[in-house]
XYZ file of C-alpha atoms in Angstrom:
599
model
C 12.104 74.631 -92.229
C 13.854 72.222 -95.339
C 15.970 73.710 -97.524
C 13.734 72.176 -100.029
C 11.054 75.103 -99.564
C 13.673 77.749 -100.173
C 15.013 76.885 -103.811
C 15.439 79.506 -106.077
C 14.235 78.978 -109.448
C 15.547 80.145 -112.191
C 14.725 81.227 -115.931
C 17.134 81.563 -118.574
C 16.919 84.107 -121.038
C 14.518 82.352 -123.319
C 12.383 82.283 -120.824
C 12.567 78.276 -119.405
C 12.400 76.966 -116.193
C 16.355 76.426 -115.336
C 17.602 74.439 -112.471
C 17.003 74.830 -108.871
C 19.890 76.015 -106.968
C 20.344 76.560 -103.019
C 20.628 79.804 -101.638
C 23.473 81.207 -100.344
C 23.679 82.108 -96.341
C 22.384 84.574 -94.171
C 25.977 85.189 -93.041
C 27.910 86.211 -95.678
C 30.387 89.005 -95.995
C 31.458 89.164 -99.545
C 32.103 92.701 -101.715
C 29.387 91.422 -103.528
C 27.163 91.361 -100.402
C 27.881 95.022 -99.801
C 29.030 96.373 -103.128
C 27.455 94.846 -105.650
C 26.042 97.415 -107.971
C 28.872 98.262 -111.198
C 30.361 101.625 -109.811
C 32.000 99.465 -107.467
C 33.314 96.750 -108.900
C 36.761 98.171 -109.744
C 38.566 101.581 -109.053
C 38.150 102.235 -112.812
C 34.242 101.819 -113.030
C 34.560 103.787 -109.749
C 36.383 107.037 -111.256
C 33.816 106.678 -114.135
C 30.800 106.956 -112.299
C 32.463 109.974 -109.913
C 32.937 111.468 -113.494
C 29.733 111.633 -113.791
C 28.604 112.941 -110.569
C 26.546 116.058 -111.618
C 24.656 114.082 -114.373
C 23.544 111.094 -111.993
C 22.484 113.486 -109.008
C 20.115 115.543 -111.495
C 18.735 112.143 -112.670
C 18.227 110.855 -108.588
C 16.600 114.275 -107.816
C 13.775 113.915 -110.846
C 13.187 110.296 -109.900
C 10.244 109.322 -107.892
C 9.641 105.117 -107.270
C 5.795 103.809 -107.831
C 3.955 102.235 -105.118
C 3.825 98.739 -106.368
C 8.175 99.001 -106.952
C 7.835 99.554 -102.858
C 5.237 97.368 -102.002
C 6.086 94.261 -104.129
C 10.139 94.464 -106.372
C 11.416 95.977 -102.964
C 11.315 93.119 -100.735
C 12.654 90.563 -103.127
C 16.275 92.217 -101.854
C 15.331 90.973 -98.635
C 15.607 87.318 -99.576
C 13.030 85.978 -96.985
C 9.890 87.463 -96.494
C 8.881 89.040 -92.725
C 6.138 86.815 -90.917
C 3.128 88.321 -90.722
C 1.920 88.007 -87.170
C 1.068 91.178 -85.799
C -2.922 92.625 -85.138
C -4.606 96.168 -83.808
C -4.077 95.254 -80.310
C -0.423 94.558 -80.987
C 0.314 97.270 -82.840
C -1.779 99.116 -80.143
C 0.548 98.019 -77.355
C 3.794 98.399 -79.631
C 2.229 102.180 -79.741
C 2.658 101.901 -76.293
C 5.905 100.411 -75.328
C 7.193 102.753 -78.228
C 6.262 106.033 -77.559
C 5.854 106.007 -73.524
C 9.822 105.743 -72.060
C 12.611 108.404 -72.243
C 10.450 111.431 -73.106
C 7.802 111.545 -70.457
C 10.059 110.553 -67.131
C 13.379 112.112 -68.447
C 12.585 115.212 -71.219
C 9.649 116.304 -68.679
C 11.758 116.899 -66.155
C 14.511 118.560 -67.673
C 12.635 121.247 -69.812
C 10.126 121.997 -66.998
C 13.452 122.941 -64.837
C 15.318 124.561 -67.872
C 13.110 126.260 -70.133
C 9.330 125.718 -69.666
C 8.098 125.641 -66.061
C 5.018 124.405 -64.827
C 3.695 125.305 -68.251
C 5.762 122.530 -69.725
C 1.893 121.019 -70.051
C 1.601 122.955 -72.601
C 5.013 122.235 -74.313
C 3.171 118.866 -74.439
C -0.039 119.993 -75.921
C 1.711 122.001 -78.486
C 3.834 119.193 -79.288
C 1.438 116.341 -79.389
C -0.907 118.587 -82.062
C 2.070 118.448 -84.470
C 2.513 114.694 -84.095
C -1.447 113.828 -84.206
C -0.721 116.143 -87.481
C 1.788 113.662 -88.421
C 0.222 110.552 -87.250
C -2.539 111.233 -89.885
C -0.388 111.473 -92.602
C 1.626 109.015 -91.828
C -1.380 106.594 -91.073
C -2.728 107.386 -94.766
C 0.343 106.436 -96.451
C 0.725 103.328 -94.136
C -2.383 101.799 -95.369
C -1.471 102.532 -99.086
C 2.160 101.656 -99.075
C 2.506 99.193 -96.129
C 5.672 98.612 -96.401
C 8.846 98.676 -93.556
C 10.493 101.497 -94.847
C 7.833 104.052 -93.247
C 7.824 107.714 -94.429
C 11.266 106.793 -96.488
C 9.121 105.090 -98.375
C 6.046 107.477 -98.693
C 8.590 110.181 -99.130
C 10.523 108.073 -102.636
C 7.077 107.558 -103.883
C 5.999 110.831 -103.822
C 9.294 113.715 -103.171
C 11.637 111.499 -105.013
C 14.975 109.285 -104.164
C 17.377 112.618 -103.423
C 14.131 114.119 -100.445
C 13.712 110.346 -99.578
C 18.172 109.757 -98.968
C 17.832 113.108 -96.678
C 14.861 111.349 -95.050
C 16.760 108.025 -94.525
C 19.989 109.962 -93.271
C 17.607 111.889 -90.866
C 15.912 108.359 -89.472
C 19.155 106.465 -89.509
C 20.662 109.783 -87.120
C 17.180 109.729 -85.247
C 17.559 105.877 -84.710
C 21.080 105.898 -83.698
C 20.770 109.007 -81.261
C 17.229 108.200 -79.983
C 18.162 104.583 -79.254
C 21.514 106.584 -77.356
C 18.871 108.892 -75.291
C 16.691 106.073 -73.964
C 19.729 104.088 -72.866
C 21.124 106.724 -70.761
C 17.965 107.455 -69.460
C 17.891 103.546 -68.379
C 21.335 104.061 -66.536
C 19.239 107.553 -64.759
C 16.637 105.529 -63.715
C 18.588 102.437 -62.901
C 21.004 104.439 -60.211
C 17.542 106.565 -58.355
C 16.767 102.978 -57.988
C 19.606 101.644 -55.984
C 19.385 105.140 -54.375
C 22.670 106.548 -55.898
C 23.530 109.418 -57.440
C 22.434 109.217 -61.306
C 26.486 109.508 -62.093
C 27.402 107.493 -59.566
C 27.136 104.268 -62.156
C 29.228 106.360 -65.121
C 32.836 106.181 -65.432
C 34.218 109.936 -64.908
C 36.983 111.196 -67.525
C 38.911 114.163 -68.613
C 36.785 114.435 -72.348
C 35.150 117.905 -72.946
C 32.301 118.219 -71.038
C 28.855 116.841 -72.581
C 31.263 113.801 -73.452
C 33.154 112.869 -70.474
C 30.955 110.287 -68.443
C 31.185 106.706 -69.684
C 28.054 104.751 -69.844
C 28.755 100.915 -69.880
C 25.339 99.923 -68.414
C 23.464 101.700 -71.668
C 25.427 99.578 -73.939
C 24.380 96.422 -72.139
C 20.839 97.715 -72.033
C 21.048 98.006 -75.844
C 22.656 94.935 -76.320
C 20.199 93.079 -74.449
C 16.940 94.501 -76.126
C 18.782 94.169 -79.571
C 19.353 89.782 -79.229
C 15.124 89.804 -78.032
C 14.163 91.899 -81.379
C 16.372 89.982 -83.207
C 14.968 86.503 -81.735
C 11.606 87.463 -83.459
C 8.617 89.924 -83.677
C 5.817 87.561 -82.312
C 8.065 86.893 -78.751
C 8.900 90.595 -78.662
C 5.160 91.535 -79.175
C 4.606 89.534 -75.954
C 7.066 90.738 -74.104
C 5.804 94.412 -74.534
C 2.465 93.260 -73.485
C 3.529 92.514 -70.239
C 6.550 95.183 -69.731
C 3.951 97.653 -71.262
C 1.250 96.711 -69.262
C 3.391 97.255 -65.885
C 4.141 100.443 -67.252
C 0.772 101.717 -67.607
C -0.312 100.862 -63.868
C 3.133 102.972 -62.950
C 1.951 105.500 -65.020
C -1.690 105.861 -63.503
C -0.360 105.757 -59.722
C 2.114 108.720 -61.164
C -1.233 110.922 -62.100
C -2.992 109.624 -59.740
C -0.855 109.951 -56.390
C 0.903 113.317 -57.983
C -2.417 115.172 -58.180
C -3.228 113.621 -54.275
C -0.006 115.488 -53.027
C -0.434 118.505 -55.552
C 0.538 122.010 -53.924
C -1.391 124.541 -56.668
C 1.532 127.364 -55.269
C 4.279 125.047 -57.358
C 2.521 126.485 -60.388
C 3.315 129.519 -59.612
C 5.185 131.291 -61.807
C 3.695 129.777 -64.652
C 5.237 130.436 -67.288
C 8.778 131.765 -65.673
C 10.028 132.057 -69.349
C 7.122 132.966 -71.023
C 6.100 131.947 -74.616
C 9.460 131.757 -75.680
C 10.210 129.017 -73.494
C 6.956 126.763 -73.599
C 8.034 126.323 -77.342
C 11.479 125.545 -77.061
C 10.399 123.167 -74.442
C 7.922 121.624 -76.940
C 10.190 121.696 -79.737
C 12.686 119.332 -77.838
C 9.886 117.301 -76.026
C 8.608 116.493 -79.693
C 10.224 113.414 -79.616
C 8.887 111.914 -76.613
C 5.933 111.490 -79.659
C 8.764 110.051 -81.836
C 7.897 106.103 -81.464
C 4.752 106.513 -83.373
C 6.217 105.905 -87.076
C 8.104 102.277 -85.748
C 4.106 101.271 -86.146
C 3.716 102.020 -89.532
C 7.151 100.150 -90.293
C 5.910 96.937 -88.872
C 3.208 96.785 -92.065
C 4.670 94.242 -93.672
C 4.150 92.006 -90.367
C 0.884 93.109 -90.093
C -2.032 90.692 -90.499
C -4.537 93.362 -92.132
C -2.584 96.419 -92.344
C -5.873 98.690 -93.913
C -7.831 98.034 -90.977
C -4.966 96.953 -88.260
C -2.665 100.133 -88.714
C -5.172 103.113 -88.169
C -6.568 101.452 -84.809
C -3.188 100.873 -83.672
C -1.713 104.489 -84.753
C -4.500 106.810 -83.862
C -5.640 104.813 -80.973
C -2.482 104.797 -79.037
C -1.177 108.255 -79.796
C -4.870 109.751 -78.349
C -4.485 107.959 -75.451
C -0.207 109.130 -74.879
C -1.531 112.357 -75.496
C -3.736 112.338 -72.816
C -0.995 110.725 -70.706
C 1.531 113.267 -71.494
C -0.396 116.032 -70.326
C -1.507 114.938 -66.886
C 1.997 113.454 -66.006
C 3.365 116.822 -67.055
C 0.563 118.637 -64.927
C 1.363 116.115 -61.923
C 5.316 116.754 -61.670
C 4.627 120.488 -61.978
C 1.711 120.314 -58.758
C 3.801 118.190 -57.106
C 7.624 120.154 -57.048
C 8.759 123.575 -57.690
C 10.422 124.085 -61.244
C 13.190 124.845 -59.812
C 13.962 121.961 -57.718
C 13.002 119.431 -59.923
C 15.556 116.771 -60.952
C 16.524 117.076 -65.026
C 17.719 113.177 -64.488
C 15.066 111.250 -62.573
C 12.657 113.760 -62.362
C 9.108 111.817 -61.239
C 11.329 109.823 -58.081
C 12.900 113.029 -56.751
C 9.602 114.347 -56.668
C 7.747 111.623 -55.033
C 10.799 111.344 -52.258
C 10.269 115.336 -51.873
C 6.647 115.186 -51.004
C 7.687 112.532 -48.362
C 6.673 109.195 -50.553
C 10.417 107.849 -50.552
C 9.047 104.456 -51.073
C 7.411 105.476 -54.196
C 10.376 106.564 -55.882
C 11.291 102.925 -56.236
C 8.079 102.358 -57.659
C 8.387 105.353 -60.529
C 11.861 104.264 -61.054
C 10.946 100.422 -62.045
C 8.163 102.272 -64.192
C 10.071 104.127 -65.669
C 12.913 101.537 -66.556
C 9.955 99.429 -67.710
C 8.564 101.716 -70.057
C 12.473 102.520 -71.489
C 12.540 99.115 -71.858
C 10.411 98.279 -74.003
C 11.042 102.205 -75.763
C 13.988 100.003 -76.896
C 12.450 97.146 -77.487
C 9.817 98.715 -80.338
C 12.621 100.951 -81.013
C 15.357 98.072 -82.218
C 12.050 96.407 -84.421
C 11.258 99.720 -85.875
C 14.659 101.103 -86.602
C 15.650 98.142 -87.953
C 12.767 98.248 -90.350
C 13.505 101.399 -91.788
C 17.200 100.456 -92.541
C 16.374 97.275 -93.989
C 13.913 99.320 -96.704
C 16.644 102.211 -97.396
C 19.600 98.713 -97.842
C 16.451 97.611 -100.588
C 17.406 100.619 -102.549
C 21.287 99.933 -101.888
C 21.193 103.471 -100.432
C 23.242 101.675 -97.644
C 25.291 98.516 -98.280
C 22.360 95.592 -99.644
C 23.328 93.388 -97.102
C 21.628 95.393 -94.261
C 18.461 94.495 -96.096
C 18.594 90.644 -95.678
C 15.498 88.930 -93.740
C 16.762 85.586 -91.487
C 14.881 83.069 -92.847
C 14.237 81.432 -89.350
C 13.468 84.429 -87.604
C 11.958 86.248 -90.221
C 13.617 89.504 -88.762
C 16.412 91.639 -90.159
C 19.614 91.060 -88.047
C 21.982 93.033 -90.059
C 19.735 96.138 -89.921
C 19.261 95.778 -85.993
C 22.997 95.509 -85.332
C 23.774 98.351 -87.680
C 21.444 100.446 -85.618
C 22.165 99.003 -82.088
C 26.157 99.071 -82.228
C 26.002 102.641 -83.648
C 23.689 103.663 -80.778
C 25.903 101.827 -78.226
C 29.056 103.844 -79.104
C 27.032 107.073 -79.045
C 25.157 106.247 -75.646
C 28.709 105.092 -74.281
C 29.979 108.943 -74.486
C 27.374 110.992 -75.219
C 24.803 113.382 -72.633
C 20.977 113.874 -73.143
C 21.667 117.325 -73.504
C 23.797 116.566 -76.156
C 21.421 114.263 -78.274
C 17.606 115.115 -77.481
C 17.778 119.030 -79.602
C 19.776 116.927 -82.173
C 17.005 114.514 -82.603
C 13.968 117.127 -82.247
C 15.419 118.736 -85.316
C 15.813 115.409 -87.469
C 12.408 114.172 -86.288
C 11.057 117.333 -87.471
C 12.465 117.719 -90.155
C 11.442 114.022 -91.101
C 7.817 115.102 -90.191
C 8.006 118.062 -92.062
C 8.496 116.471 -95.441
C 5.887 113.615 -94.871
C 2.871 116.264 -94.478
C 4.840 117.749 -98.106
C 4.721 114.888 -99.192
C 0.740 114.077 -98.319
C -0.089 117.022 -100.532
C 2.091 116.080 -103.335
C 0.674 112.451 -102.948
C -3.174 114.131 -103.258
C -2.630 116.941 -105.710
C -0.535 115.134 -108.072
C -0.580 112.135 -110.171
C 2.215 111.784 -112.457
C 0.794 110.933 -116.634
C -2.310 112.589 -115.110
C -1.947 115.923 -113.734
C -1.662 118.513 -116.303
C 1.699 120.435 -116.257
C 0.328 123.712 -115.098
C -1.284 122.209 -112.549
C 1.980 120.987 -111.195
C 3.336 124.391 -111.409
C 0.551 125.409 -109.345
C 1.182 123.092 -106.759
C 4.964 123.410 -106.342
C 4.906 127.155 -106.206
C 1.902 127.437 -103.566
C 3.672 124.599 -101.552
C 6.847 126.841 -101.646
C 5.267 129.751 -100.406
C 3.857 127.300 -97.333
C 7.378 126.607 -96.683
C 8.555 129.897 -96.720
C 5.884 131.571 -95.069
C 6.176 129.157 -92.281
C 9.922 129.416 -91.723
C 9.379 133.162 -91.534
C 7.079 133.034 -89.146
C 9.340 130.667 -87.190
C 12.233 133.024 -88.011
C 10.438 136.073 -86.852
C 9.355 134.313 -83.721
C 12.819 133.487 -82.870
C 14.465 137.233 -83.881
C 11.849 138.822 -81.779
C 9.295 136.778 -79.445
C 7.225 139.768 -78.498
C 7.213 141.570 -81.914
C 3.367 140.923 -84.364
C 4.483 143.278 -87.245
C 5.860 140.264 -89.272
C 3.313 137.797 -88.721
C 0.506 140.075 -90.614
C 2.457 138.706 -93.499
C 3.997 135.351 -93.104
C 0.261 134.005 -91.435
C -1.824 135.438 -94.428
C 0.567 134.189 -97.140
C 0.655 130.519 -95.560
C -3.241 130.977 -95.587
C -4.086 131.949 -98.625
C -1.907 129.804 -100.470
C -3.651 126.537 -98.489
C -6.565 128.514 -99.344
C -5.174 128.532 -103.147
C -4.428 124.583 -103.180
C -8.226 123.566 -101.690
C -9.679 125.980 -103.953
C -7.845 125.997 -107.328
C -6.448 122.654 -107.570
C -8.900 119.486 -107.983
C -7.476 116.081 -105.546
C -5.988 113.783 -107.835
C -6.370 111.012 -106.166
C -8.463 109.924 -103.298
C -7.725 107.354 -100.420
C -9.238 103.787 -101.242
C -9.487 102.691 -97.521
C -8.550 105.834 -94.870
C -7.703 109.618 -95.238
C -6.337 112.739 -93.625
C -9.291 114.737 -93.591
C -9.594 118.375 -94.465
C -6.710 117.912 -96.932
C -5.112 120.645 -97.191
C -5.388 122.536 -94.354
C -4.260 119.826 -91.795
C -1.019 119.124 -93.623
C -0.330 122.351 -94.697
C -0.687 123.273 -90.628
C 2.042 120.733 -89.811
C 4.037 122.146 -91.783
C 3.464 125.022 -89.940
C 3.694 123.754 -86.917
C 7.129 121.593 -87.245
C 9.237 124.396 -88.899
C 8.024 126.768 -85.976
C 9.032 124.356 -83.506
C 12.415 123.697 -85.203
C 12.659 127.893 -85.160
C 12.539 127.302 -81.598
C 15.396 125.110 -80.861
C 18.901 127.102 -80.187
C 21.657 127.621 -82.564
C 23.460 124.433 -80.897
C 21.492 122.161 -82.050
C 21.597 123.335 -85.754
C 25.503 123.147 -85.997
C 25.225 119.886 -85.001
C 21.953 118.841 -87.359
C 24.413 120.659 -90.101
C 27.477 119.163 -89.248
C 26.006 115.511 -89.565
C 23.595 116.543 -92.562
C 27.123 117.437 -94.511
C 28.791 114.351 -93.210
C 26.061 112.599 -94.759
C 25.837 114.205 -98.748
C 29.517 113.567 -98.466
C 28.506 109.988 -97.925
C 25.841 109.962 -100.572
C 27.682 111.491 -103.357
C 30.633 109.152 -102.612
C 28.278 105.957 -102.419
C 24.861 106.342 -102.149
C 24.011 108.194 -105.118
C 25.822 105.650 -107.243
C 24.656 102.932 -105.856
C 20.772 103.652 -106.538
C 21.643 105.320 -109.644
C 23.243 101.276 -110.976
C 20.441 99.868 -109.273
C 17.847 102.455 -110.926
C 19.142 101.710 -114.681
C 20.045 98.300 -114.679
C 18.243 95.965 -116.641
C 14.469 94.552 -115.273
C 15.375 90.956 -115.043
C 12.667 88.729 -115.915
C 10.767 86.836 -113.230
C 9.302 83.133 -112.776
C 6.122 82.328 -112.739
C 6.467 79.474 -110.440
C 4.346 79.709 -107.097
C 6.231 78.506 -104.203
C 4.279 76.904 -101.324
C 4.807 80.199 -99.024
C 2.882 81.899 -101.498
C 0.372 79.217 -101.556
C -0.013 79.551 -98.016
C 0.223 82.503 -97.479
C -3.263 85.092 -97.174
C -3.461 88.090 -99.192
C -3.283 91.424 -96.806
């Protein structure tokens, strides 16, 4: 492409056409390209806006973005706009590639042997309700704001920029562990392959345990997928096609040669740790769902995002549902619980029922499907970092678009060399509670959010209606984490549920009954608003209530490390960009624009 189609025209302050000046380049690494806003720009203007630390966090908490800021003033910080190039049947596949990997041939295995059982099929059905719950909410907002900041978008527009930073810091820890899981996984996989111990590949040190086997093969695996992401969306589509595709024939000689050598007496005891333990299972197998959202951040390379997005969400996730549940029910048949591998689960049990050869078989599968797990995951990811850089809630230079490419490098090596240190030390064990409770968490507040976005309109709503609102979607919140609480203090108990259940359902009751919709969806909607987000709410706090006291310290530890960050950068940052002056715009249509169809 000439440099003569990307100009950048200018208008002075009386409101002429200036001169035409070329852009600067994609790889830069000025202050200015990381620190431009005016808190930075000298330790003086630094201690100022520190100064006023208190007054600038109440003003980010009360401030809630519009949808045309996200869908249109937003992408300008990109520079270069993402090609639009995707349709239903990619986005259908991408479903695919990004939700079918780590969670169904790695997390199966190891919750079935630790915590669930045989019934660890229904740790999957529990588990896949909350994040159908989640895929219709997050498939409204998609079509409404399709943008490739995701639910940190929805959640600006509607909770505000303070609930949307906790939402970013929650994806960016999601991204960075999730894209650490998979790789490991790959490494797992990679080693029942050649036949070797899975640790036989690692390098063994002397680090506290949990941290002391080096993974040098994951990093390659994530450096690899990251240069095909980053080489552009329409190649990578293909590529999933075909890696996806050999992943789905895998999959159905999984179901169907697991049930051919079922023995029904593996399922016996079912449920060896009873209730208890199906939902712990199902809180941590939650994010074997967690590729769904990279969809909805691939709207703004969507061809017809209205039409194109709720075919590709809803379709795929029915379908991995389905999957999920009869690969779970096949491992179960096919092993005992007990001797089922936590690593490489699905080729231990295919050599134990006397199909060595097939184990080979699972294990390409299953490096297949991680593949391309990390494949959707690096285009996602990437996505949502380059929307929270728009807001300069990270450094503005993550949120550049390559003009050849039309893909955000920056944000995909931000995501990818964070995940490569973490995968290069870190244990499943270590990272998959850790990223249950961010994804969530991140869940959690979208279905808040949903109700917020239909109850209230702000200049419209009257005031006591708002009241109404907030305090009847507090006591969902708190009725829900005290039935999670109670579950969790005392599995076998029913005295405290005759309270927390009835308050969460009257005060859904309250909302449908008391409180007209403000606004209704123009193209497709979450039906029986407000019962179906108000029960993911339930449903994701009680499955965080499940998850041990472990993985809390460490979802606390990194949520302080991260309001540390934002009150020493972020919060400035978007408070500058928030108040500074609206610059005015030119009216001159470049040819892109000319070109280019309206979604």
């Amino acid at each position: 492409m000439s440099p003569e189609r990307h100009k950048i025209t200018v208008m002075d302050s009386a409101g002429e056409m200036g001169d035409e000046i070329q852009p600067r380049s994609y790889w830069r690494w000025s202050k200015q390209d990381f620190f431009p806003e005016d808190s930075f720009q000298n330790w003086s203007a630094y201690r100022s806006a520190l100064s006023q630390t208190v007054t600038r966090l109440k003003d980010r908490v009360a401030s809630c973005s519009e949808d045309a800021d996200e869908i249109e003033e937003l992408k300008k910080q990109s520079e270069n706009e993402m090609k639009r190039c995707l349709s239903w049947w990619d986005l259908t596949w991408f479903g695919f590639g990004s939700v079918i990997g780590a969670g169904i041939f790695v997390l199966t295995g190891q919750e079935a042997h630790e915590h669930a059982g045989p019934a660890i099929v229904l740790s999957y059905v529990a588990s896949g309700i909350s994040a159908m719950l989640s895929v219709f909410c997050c498939t409204e907002f998609a079509v409404e704001i399709p943008v490739a900041g995701g639910s940190f978008a929805y959640i600006r527009v509607e909770l505000g920029d303070f609930a949307a930073f906790i939402t970013a810091g929650n994806i960016i820890l999601g991204s960075i562990a999730g894209g650490a899981v998979v790789a490991r996984a790959w490494t797992s996989y990679f080693t029942a392959l050649l036949n070797r111990h899975p640790n036989s590949l690692r390098i063994h040190t002397n680090l506290t345990d949990g941290f002391n086997l080096l993974d040098p093969i994951a990093v390659a695996v994530l450096v690899i997928t990251s240069i095909i992401a980053i080489s552009g969306t329409r190649r990578t589509s293909y590529f999933n096609w075909i890696a996806s595709a050999v992943n789905m024939v895998v999959i159905l000689f999984v179901i169907v040669a697991g049930f051919v050598h079922a023995n029904t007496s593996n399922l016996t005891p079912f449920m060896p740790h009873g209730a208890k333990g199906i939902f712990v299972a199902a809180a941590i197998v939650y994010f074997a769902y967690g590729g769904f959202d990279n969809i909805a951040t691939m709207a703004e390379e969507t061809k017809n995002p209205s039409k194109d997005i709720p075919l590709g969400l809803l379709g795929s996730m029915s379908i991995i549902t389905l999957i999920y549940c009869l690969m779970a029910l096949s491992l179960s048949m096919m092993q005992k619980y007990t001797d089922i591998d936590p690593n490489a689960a699905y080729a231990v049990a295919f050599q134990s029922v006397g199909m060595k050869w097939a184990k080979y078989l699972v294990a390409l599968g299953a490096l297949k499907g991680m593949t391309t797990v990390l494949l959707a995951g690096a285009i996602g990811q990437a996505r949502y970092a380059t929307h929270i850089a728009r807001v300069h809630m990270i450094p503005p230079w993550f949120a550049l678009v390559h003009p050849k490419t039309g893909t955000p490098i920056n944000a995909t090596l931000l995501i990818r060399l964070a995940s490569a240190c973490i995968a290069l030390f870190s244990s499943l064990d270590v990272l998959s509670s850790l990223l249950s409770v961010s994804s969530l968490l991140t869940s959690t507040m979208m279905a808040v959010a949903l109700l917020v976005r239909r109850y209230y309109v702000r200049g419209i709503t009257p005031r006591t209606n708002l009241l109404k609102l907030t305090f009847l979607v507090l006591v969902i919140i708190v009725s829900s984490v005290g039935t999670s609480a109670y579950w969790g203090l005392d599995p076998n108990g029913w005295l405290g549920y005759t309270v927390t259940v009835p308050l969460w359902f009257l005060a859904t009751l309250a909302i449908s009954v008391l409180l007209p919709q403000e606004r209704i969806p123009k193209v497709w909607g979450v039906p029986l608003v407000p019962w179906l987000p108000s029960l993911s709410v339930a449903i994701n706090l009680f499955l965080m209530g499940s998850l041990g006291a472990q993985a809390f310290i460490r979802f606390g530890i990194c949520t302080v490390v991260m309001l540390i960050y934002y009150v020493i950068f972020g919060l400035h940052a978007t408070y500058d960009i928030a108040h500074q002056p609206k610059k005015p715009t030119s009216s001159k249509i470049s040819e892109d624009d000319i070109e280019k169809p309206k979604a």
